[in-house]
């Protein structure tokens, strides 16, 4: 009966570590996605905010270490090597502590992150230059077009842009244009566009712009919270797997009284 329990524990630990390895790869993938994304609001944040880039590197590091620990756990479980099981337990404990600390720090800095987002976007809108486009401006154009919004708090944020407001004709941000039921996902309009001429209009007034009236703040924050929920859900799943892996590794380690290093693969 005792040997049967050990075998069951061993193979359960192997399966948990296999799942643990896969979830570690997912965490690593989130970090790479944050750094590589160039077509959403993440690009705006990570280009202007060092904290988000730092968080991405933390995700990559934790994901890589998690995958390594899953690999070691699989070897230690299948071959019943106590030193590997003990090392596996110690690293799991460290990773779990780091994850909890990172989650607490992120939660405590949520208000600061929201404030930082607002200042980044308003500064971007103020300095938007249609003659010299860059990746940051293109990312914000993409956000406005896809989310169907204009400005940060409202479209009036664009009145802080000197180039736009110095136009004598009715001119508006192209990516803000309200196309109604039309769908044009193949091309992204950038820069400033002139509205159809109307002799009764004088000057460039935001009231005459054919754009979305709603600001991007609430929509972008909802988008971030939605994606954050996915990330936190994955991290929570990893934490549960970590706890189960720690319990199983302790149980298996207690029943392995002697180590046979001949079982360990040699490369």
mmCIF file of C-alpha atoms in Angstrom:
data_model
loop_
_atom_site.group_PDB
_atom_site.id
_atom_site.type_symbol
_atom_site.label_atom_id
_atom_site.label_comp_id
_atom_site.label_asym_id
_atom_site.label_seq_id
_atom_site.Cartn_x
_atom_site.Cartn_y
_atom_site.Cartn_z
ATOM 1 C CA UNK A 1 0.000 0.000 0.000
ATOM 2 C CA UNK A 2 2.840 2.364 0.897
ATOM 3 C CA UNK A 3 4.634 1.851 -2.407
ATOM 4 C CA UNK A 4 1.368 2.362 -4.288
ATOM 5 C CA UNK A 5 0.815 5.716 -2.536
ATOM 6 C CA UNK A 6 4.361 6.768 -3.412
ATOM 7 C CA UNK A 7 3.791 5.913 -7.072
ATOM 8 C CA UNK A 8 0.497 7.814 -7.151
ATOM 9 C CA UNK A 9 2.133 10.834 -5.456
ATOM 10 C CA UNK A 10 5.080 10.653 -7.849
ATOM 11 C CA UNK A 11 2.964 10.679 -10.989
ATOM 12 C CA UNK A 12 0.606 13.312 -9.639
ATOM 13 C CA UNK A 13 3.646 15.489 -8.933
ATOM 14 C CA UNK A 14 4.886 14.857 -12.459
ATOM 15 C CA UNK A 15 1.542 15.937 -13.955
ATOM 16 C CA UNK A 16 1.389 19.030 -11.764
ATOM 17 C CA UNK A 17 4.896 20.000 -12.825
ATOM 18 C CA UNK A 18 4.032 19.501 -16.470
ATOM 19 C CA UNK A 19 1.107 21.883 -16.037
ATOM 20 C CA UNK A 20 3.378 24.148 -14.003
ATOM 21 C CA UNK A 21 5.866 24.217 -16.891
ATOM 22 C CA UNK A 22 3.097 25.183 -19.350
ATOM 23 C CA UNK A 23 1.768 27.976 -17.103
ATOM 24 C CA UNK A 24 5.322 29.274 -16.691
ATOM 25 C CA UNK A 25 5.532 29.490 -20.473
ATOM 26 C CA UNK A 26 2.278 31.483 -20.491
ATOM 27 C CA UNK A 27 3.667 33.975 -17.927
ATOM 28 C CA UNK A 28 6.831 34.338 -19.997
ATOM 29 C CA UNK A 29 4.638 34.906 -23.055
ATOM 30 C CA UNK A 30 2.793 37.762 -21.300
ATOM 31 C CA UNK A 31 6.098 39.482 -20.599
ATOM 32 C CA UNK A 32 7.248 39.109 -24.191
ATOM 33 C CA UNK A 33 3.868 40.380 -25.428
ATOM 34 C CA UNK A 34 4.131 43.554 -23.331
ATOM 35 C CA UNK A 35 7.590 44.290 -24.739
ATOM 36 C CA UNK A 36 6.793 43.329 -28.343
ATOM 37 C CA UNK A 37 3.317 44.865 -28.715
ATOM 38 C CA UNK A 38 3.401 47.878 -31.026
ATOM 39 C CA UNK A 39 -0.266 48.164 -31.976
ATOM 40 C CA UNK A 40 -2.193 48.915 -28.778
ATOM 41 C CA UNK A 41 -2.226 51.094 -25.675
ATOM 42 C CA UNK A 42 0.426 48.841 -24.121
ATOM 43 C CA UNK A 43 2.869 50.341 -26.632
ATOM 44 C CA UNK A 44 2.039 53.861 -25.429
ATOM 45 C CA UNK A 45 2.581 52.893 -21.799
ATOM 46 C CA UNK A 46 5.701 50.780 -22.138
ATOM 47 C CA UNK A 47 7.431 53.351 -24.374
ATOM 48 C CA UNK A 48 6.825 56.171 -21.900
ATOM 49 C CA UNK A 49 6.793 54.328 -18.592
ATOM 50 C CA UNK A 50 9.791 52.430 -17.278
ATOM 51 C CA UNK A 51 7.656 50.714 -14.618
ATOM 52 C CA UNK A 52 5.675 48.725 -17.194
ATOM 53 C CA UNK A 53 8.846 47.630 -18.989
ATOM 54 C CA UNK A 54 10.324 46.576 -15.645
ATOM 55 C CA UNK A 55 7.179 44.588 -14.904
ATOM 56 C CA UNK A 56 7.468 42.873 -18.293
ATOM 57 C CA UNK A 57 11.036 41.792 -17.536
ATOM 58 C CA UNK A 58 9.869 40.490 -14.153
ATOM 59 C CA UNK A 59 7.192 38.416 -15.902
ATOM 60 C CA UNK A 60 9.808 37.025 -18.294
ATOM 61 C CA UNK A 61 12.179 36.188 -15.433
ATOM 62 C CA UNK A 62 9.507 34.561 -13.278
ATOM 63 C CA UNK A 63 8.164 32.631 -16.271
ATOM 64 C CA UNK A 64 11.616 31.327 -17.219
ATOM 65 C CA UNK A 65 12.425 30.273 -13.641
ATOM 66 C CA UNK A 66 8.984 28.683 -13.316
ATOM 67 C CA UNK A 67 9.590 26.618 -16.442
ATOM 68 C CA UNK A 68 12.991 25.552 -15.098
ATOM 69 C CA UNK A 69 11.493 24.527 -11.774
ATOM 70 C CA UNK A 70 8.768 22.570 -13.522
ATOM 71 C CA UNK A 71 11.441 20.712 -15.474
ATOM 72 C CA UNK A 72 13.472 19.950 -12.338
ATOM 73 C CA UNK A 73 10.325 18.897 -10.498
ATOM 74 C CA UNK A 74 9.469 16.422 -13.252
ATOM 75 C CA UNK A 75 12.950 14.877 -13.110
ATOM 76 C CA UNK A 76 12.979 14.787 -9.293
ATOM 77 C CA UNK A 77 9.537 13.181 -9.144
ATOM 78 C CA UNK A 78 10.070 10.507 -11.778
ATOM 79 C CA UNK A 79 13.548 9.539 -10.546
ATOM 80 C CA UNK A 80 12.785 10.046 -6.808
ATOM 81 C CA UNK A 81 15.867 12.195 -6.142
ATOM 82 C CA UNK A 82 15.552 13.889 -2.729
ATOM 83 C CA UNK A 83 18.051 16.681 -3.412
ATOM 84 C CA UNK A 84 16.146 17.726 -6.539
ATOM 85 C CA UNK A 85 12.844 17.556 -4.673
ATOM 86 C CA UNK A 86 14.270 19.699 -1.865
ATOM 87 C CA UNK A 87 15.721 22.202 -4.339
ATOM 88 C CA UNK A 88 12.417 22.230 -6.171
ATOM 89 C CA UNK A 89 10.499 22.962 -2.948
ATOM 90 C CA UNK A 90 12.892 25.793 -1.984
ATOM 91 C CA UNK A 91 12.628 27.487 -5.381
ATOM 92 C CA UNK A 92 8.844 27.141 -5.387
ATOM 93 C CA UNK A 93 8.686 28.844 -2.009
ATOM 94 C CA UNK A 94 10.893 31.712 -3.230
ATOM 95 C CA UNK A 95 8.848 32.147 -6.422
ATOM 96 C CA UNK A 96 5.587 32.156 -4.463
ATOM 97 C CA UNK A 97 6.906 34.836 -2.088
ATOM 98 C CA UNK A 98 8.109 36.962 -5.038
ATOM 99 C CA UNK A 99 4.747 36.643 -6.794
ATOM 100 C CA UNK A 100 2.801 37.682 -3.687
ATOM 101 C CA UNK A 101 5.140 40.641 -3.095
ATOM 102 C CA UNK A 102 4.876 41.749 -6.733
ATOM 103 C CA UNK A 103 1.072 41.490 -6.621
ATOM 104 C CA UNK A 104 0.879 43.581 -3.446
ATOM 105 C CA UNK A 105 3.221 46.235 -4.861
ATOM 106 C CA UNK A 106 1.238 46.410 -8.094
ATOM 107 C CA UNK A 107 -2.050 46.751 -6.208
ATOM 108 C CA UNK A 108 -0.658 49.525 -4.014
ATOM 109 C CA UNK A 109 0.598 51.419 -7.084
ATOM 110 C CA UNK A 110 -2.585 51.142 -9.175
ATOM 111 C CA UNK A 111 -3.548 54.751 -8.436
ATOM 112 C CA UNK A 112 -0.113 55.971 -9.447
ATOM 113 C CA UNK A 113 -0.282 53.965 -12.673
ATOM 114 C CA UNK A 114 -3.653 55.483 -13.625
ATOM 115 C CA UNK A 115 -2.326 58.984 -12.951
ATOM 116 C CA UNK A 116 0.782 58.212 -14.989
ATOM 117 C CA UNK A 117 -1.362 56.991 -17.884
ATOM 118 C CA UNK A 118 -3.293 60.263 -17.955
ATOM 119 C CA UNK A 119 -0.179 62.423 -17.944
ATOM 120 C CA UNK A 120 1.475 60.312 -20.670
ATOM 121 C CA UNK A 121 -1.497 60.543 -23.021
ATOM 122 C CA UNK A 122 -2.227 64.247 -22.483
ATOM 123 C CA UNK A 123 1.442 65.041 -23.129
ATOM 124 C CA UNK A 124 1.356 62.877 -26.256
ATOM 125 C CA UNK A 125 -1.724 64.677 -27.568
ATOM 126 C CA UNK A 126 -0.245 68.093 -26.785
ATOM 127 C CA UNK A 127 2.958 67.326 -28.708
ATOM 128 C CA UNK A 128 1.370 65.329 -31.546
ATOM 129 C CA UNK A 129 3.088 66.287 -34.800
ATOM 130 C CA UNK A 130 1.478 65.155 -38.053
ATOM 131 C CA UNK A 131 4.630 66.038 -40.024
ATOM 132 C CA UNK A 132 6.918 63.799 -37.969
ATOM 133 C CA UNK A 133 5.004 60.622 -37.044
ATOM 134 C CA UNK A 134 6.598 58.101 -34.707
ATOM 135 C CA UNK A 135 5.680 54.703 -33.242
ATOM 136 C CA UNK A 136 4.130 56.276 -30.135
ATOM 137 C CA UNK A 137 1.802 58.492 -32.151
ATOM 138 C CA UNK A 138 0.850 55.579 -34.398
ATOM 139 C CA UNK A 139 0.034 53.469 -31.336
ATOM 140 C CA UNK A 140 -2.277 56.192 -30.014
ATOM 141 C CA UNK A 141 -3.930 56.560 -33.437
ATOM 142 C CA UNK A 142 -4.543 52.812 -33.366
ATOM 143 C CA UNK A 143 -6.116 53.053 -29.900
ATOM 144 C CA UNK A 144 -8.485 55.874 -30.874
ATOM 145 C CA UNK A 145 -9.561 54.122 -34.082
ATOM 146 C CA UNK A 146 -10.069 50.694 -32.516
ATOM 147 C CA UNK A 147 -11.614 51.810 -29.225
ATOM 148 C CA UNK A 148 -13.710 54.465 -31.040
ATOM 149 C CA UNK A 149 -12.859 57.385 -28.798
ATOM 150 C CA UNK A 150 -11.118 60.748 -29.031
ATOM 151 C CA UNK A 151 -8.696 62.373 -26.592
ATOM 152 C CA UNK A 152 -8.155 61.183 -23.030
ATOM 153 C CA UNK A 153 -10.905 62.732 -20.921
ATOM 154 C CA UNK A 154 -12.760 64.019 -24.002
ATOM 155 C CA UNK A 155 -12.129 65.269 -27.537
ATOM 156 C CA UNK A 156 -11.320 68.713 -26.061
ATOM 157 C CA UNK A 157 -7.902 67.388 -25.011
ATOM 158 C CA UNK A 158 -6.938 67.947 -28.637
ATOM 159 C CA UNK A 159 -7.486 71.697 -28.253
ATOM 160 C CA UNK A 160 -4.136 71.739 -26.410
ATOM 161 C CA UNK A 161 -2.385 70.815 -29.656
ATOM 162 C CA UNK A 162 -1.051 74.038 -31.170
ATOM 163 C CA UNK A 163 -0.561 72.631 -34.683
ATOM 164 C CA UNK A 164 -4.181 71.468 -34.876
ATOM 165 C CA UNK A 165 -5.785 74.596 -33.425
ATOM 166 C CA UNK A 166 -3.738 76.921 -35.682
ATOM 167 C CA UNK A 167 -5.476 75.507 -38.749
ATOM 168 C CA UNK A 168 -7.952 77.908 -40.313
ATOM 169 C CA UNK A 169 -10.056 75.117 -41.828
ATOM 170 C CA UNK A 170 -12.049 72.580 -39.830
ATOM 171 C CA UNK A 171 -9.341 70.014 -39.100
ATOM 172 C CA UNK A 172 -9.495 67.031 -36.747
ATOM 173 C CA UNK A 173 -7.430 63.954 -35.759
ATOM 174 C CA UNK A 174 -7.992 61.392 -38.525
ATOM 175 C CA UNK A 175 -8.025 58.423 -36.151
ATOM 176 C CA UNK A 176 -10.919 59.993 -34.203
ATOM 177 C CA UNK A 177 -13.256 60.150 -37.185
ATOM 178 C CA UNK A 178 -16.709 58.752 -36.492
ATOM 179 C CA UNK A 179 -17.463 56.551 -39.487
ATOM 180 C CA UNK A 180 -20.822 55.388 -38.218
ATOM 181 C CA UNK A 181 -21.634 51.887 -39.464
ATOM 182 C CA UNK A 182 -18.718 51.845 -41.892
ATOM 183 C CA UNK A 183 -15.965 49.366 -41.168
ATOM 184 C CA UNK A 184 -12.464 50.058 -42.438
ATOM 185 C CA UNK A 185 -10.075 47.842 -40.500
ATOM 186 C CA UNK A 186 -7.601 47.442 -43.371
ATOM 187 C CA UNK A 187 -6.088 50.902 -43.079
ATOM 188 C CA UNK A 188 -5.275 53.198 -40.200
ATOM 189 C CA UNK A 189 -5.656 56.922 -40.847
ATOM 190 C CA UNK A 190 -3.015 59.040 -39.157
ATOM 191 C CA UNK A 191 -2.290 62.711 -38.660
ATOM 192 C CA UNK A 192 -4.883 65.457 -39.202
ATOM 193 C CA UNK A 193 -7.729 65.505 -41.750
ATOM 194 C CA UNK A 194 -9.696 68.419 -43.143
ATOM 195 C CA UNK A 195 -13.485 68.257 -43.037
ATOM 196 C CA UNK A 196 -15.646 69.048 -46.059
ATOM 197 C CA UNK A 197 -15.663 72.806 -46.621
ATOM 198 C CA UNK A 198 -18.634 74.798 -45.403
ATOM 199 C CA UNK A 199 -18.850 78.533 -46.008
ATOM 200 C CA UNK A 200 -20.765 79.113 -42.772
ATOM 201 C CA UNK A 201 -17.885 77.728 -40.682
ATOM 202 C CA UNK A 202 -15.047 79.987 -39.572
ATOM 203 C CA UNK A 203 -12.013 78.733 -37.728
ATOM 204 C CA UNK A 204 -11.326 75.294 -36.318
ATOM 205 C CA UNK A 205 -13.897 74.551 -33.629
ATOM 206 C CA UNK A 206 -14.115 71.098 -31.964
ATOM 207 C CA UNK A 207 -17.911 71.308 -32.172
ATOM 208 C CA UNK A 208 -17.598 70.962 -35.953
ATOM 209 C CA UNK A 209 -15.341 67.901 -35.911
ATOM 210 C CA UNK A 210 -16.914 64.654 -37.268
ATOM 211 C CA UNK A 211 -15.305 62.619 -34.492
ATOM 212 C CA UNK A 212 -16.213 60.416 -31.540
ATOM 213 C CA UNK A 213 -17.238 62.562 -28.591
ATOM 214 C CA UNK A 214 -16.340 60.082 -25.861
ATOM 215 C CA UNK A 215 -12.838 60.171 -24.354
ATOM 216 C CA UNK A 216 -10.593 57.110 -24.216
ATOM 217 C CA UNK A 217 -9.934 57.139 -20.461
ATOM 218 C CA UNK A 218 -12.780 54.906 -19.302
ATOM 219 C CA UNK A 219 -12.548 52.551 -22.287
ATOM 220 C CA UNK A 220 -8.780 52.143 -22.015
ATOM 221 C CA UNK A 221 -8.954 51.550 -18.260
ATOM 222 C CA UNK A 222 -11.652 48.918 -18.831
ATOM 223 C CA UNK A 223 -9.438 47.301 -21.476
ATOM 224 C CA UNK A 224 -6.462 47.263 -19.111
ATOM 225 C CA UNK A 225 -8.525 45.840 -16.259
ATOM 226 C CA UNK A 226 -9.870 43.120 -18.551
ATOM 227 C CA UNK A 227 -6.371 42.091 -19.629
ATOM 228 C CA UNK A 228 -5.084 42.484 -16.078
ATOM 229 C CA UNK A 229 -7.780 40.092 -14.933
ATOM 230 C CA UNK A 230 -6.499 37.477 -17.388
ATOM 231 C CA UNK A 231 -2.910 37.964 -16.182
ATOM 232 C CA UNK A 232 -3.902 37.793 -12.506
ATOM 233 C CA UNK A 233 -6.016 34.721 -13.222
ATOM 234 C CA UNK A 234 -3.047 32.940 -14.772
ATOM 235 C CA UNK A 235 -0.807 33.988 -11.876
ATOM 236 C CA UNK A 236 -3.432 32.761 -9.402
ATOM 237 C CA UNK A 237 -3.586 29.428 -11.196
ATOM 238 C CA UNK A 238 0.199 29.170 -11.058
ATOM 239 C CA UNK A 239 0.132 29.935 -7.312
ATOM 240 C CA UNK A 240 -2.360 27.097 -6.712
ATOM 241 C CA UNK A 241 -0.186 24.707 -8.732
ATOM 242 C CA UNK A 242 2.837 25.885 -6.734
ATOM 243 C CA UNK A 243 1.152 25.113 -3.406
ATOM 244 C CA UNK A 244 0.042 21.684 -4.588
ATOM 245 C CA UNK A 245 3.513 21.002 -5.957
ATOM 246 C CA UNK A 246 5.085 21.975 -2.644
ATOM 247 C CA UNK A 247 2.764 19.654 -0.699
ATOM 248 C CA UNK A 248 3.348 16.731 -3.055
ATOM 249 C CA UNK A 249 7.121 17.281 -3.079
ATOM 250 C CA UNK A 250 7.187 17.189 0.741
ATOM 251 C CA UNK A 251 5.125 13.998 0.817
ATOM 252 C CA UNK A 252 7.328 12.295 -1.772
ATOM 253 C CA UNK A 253 10.541 13.548 -0.175
ATOM 254 C CA UNK A 254 9.515 12.081 3.219
ATOM 255 C CA UNK A 255 8.970 8.645 1.696
ATOM 256 C CA UNK A 256 12.209 8.591 -0.299
ATOM 257 C CA UNK A 257 14.750 7.415 2.276
ATOM 258 C CA UNK A 258 17.629 6.669 -0.059
ATOM 259 C CA UNK A 259 18.695 8.235 -3.309
ATOM 260 C CA UNK A 260 19.723 6.286 -6.367
ATOM 261 C CA UNK A 261 21.637 8.759 -8.501
ATOM 262 C CA UNK A 262 21.962 6.141 -11.242
ATOM 263 C CA UNK A 263 18.342 7.002 -12.123
ATOM 264 C CA UNK A 264 19.241 10.591 -12.954
ATOM 265 C CA UNK A 265 19.720 11.025 -16.726
ATOM 266 C CA UNK A 266 23.300 11.697 -17.737
ATOM 267 C CA UNK A 267 24.017 13.968 -20.669
#
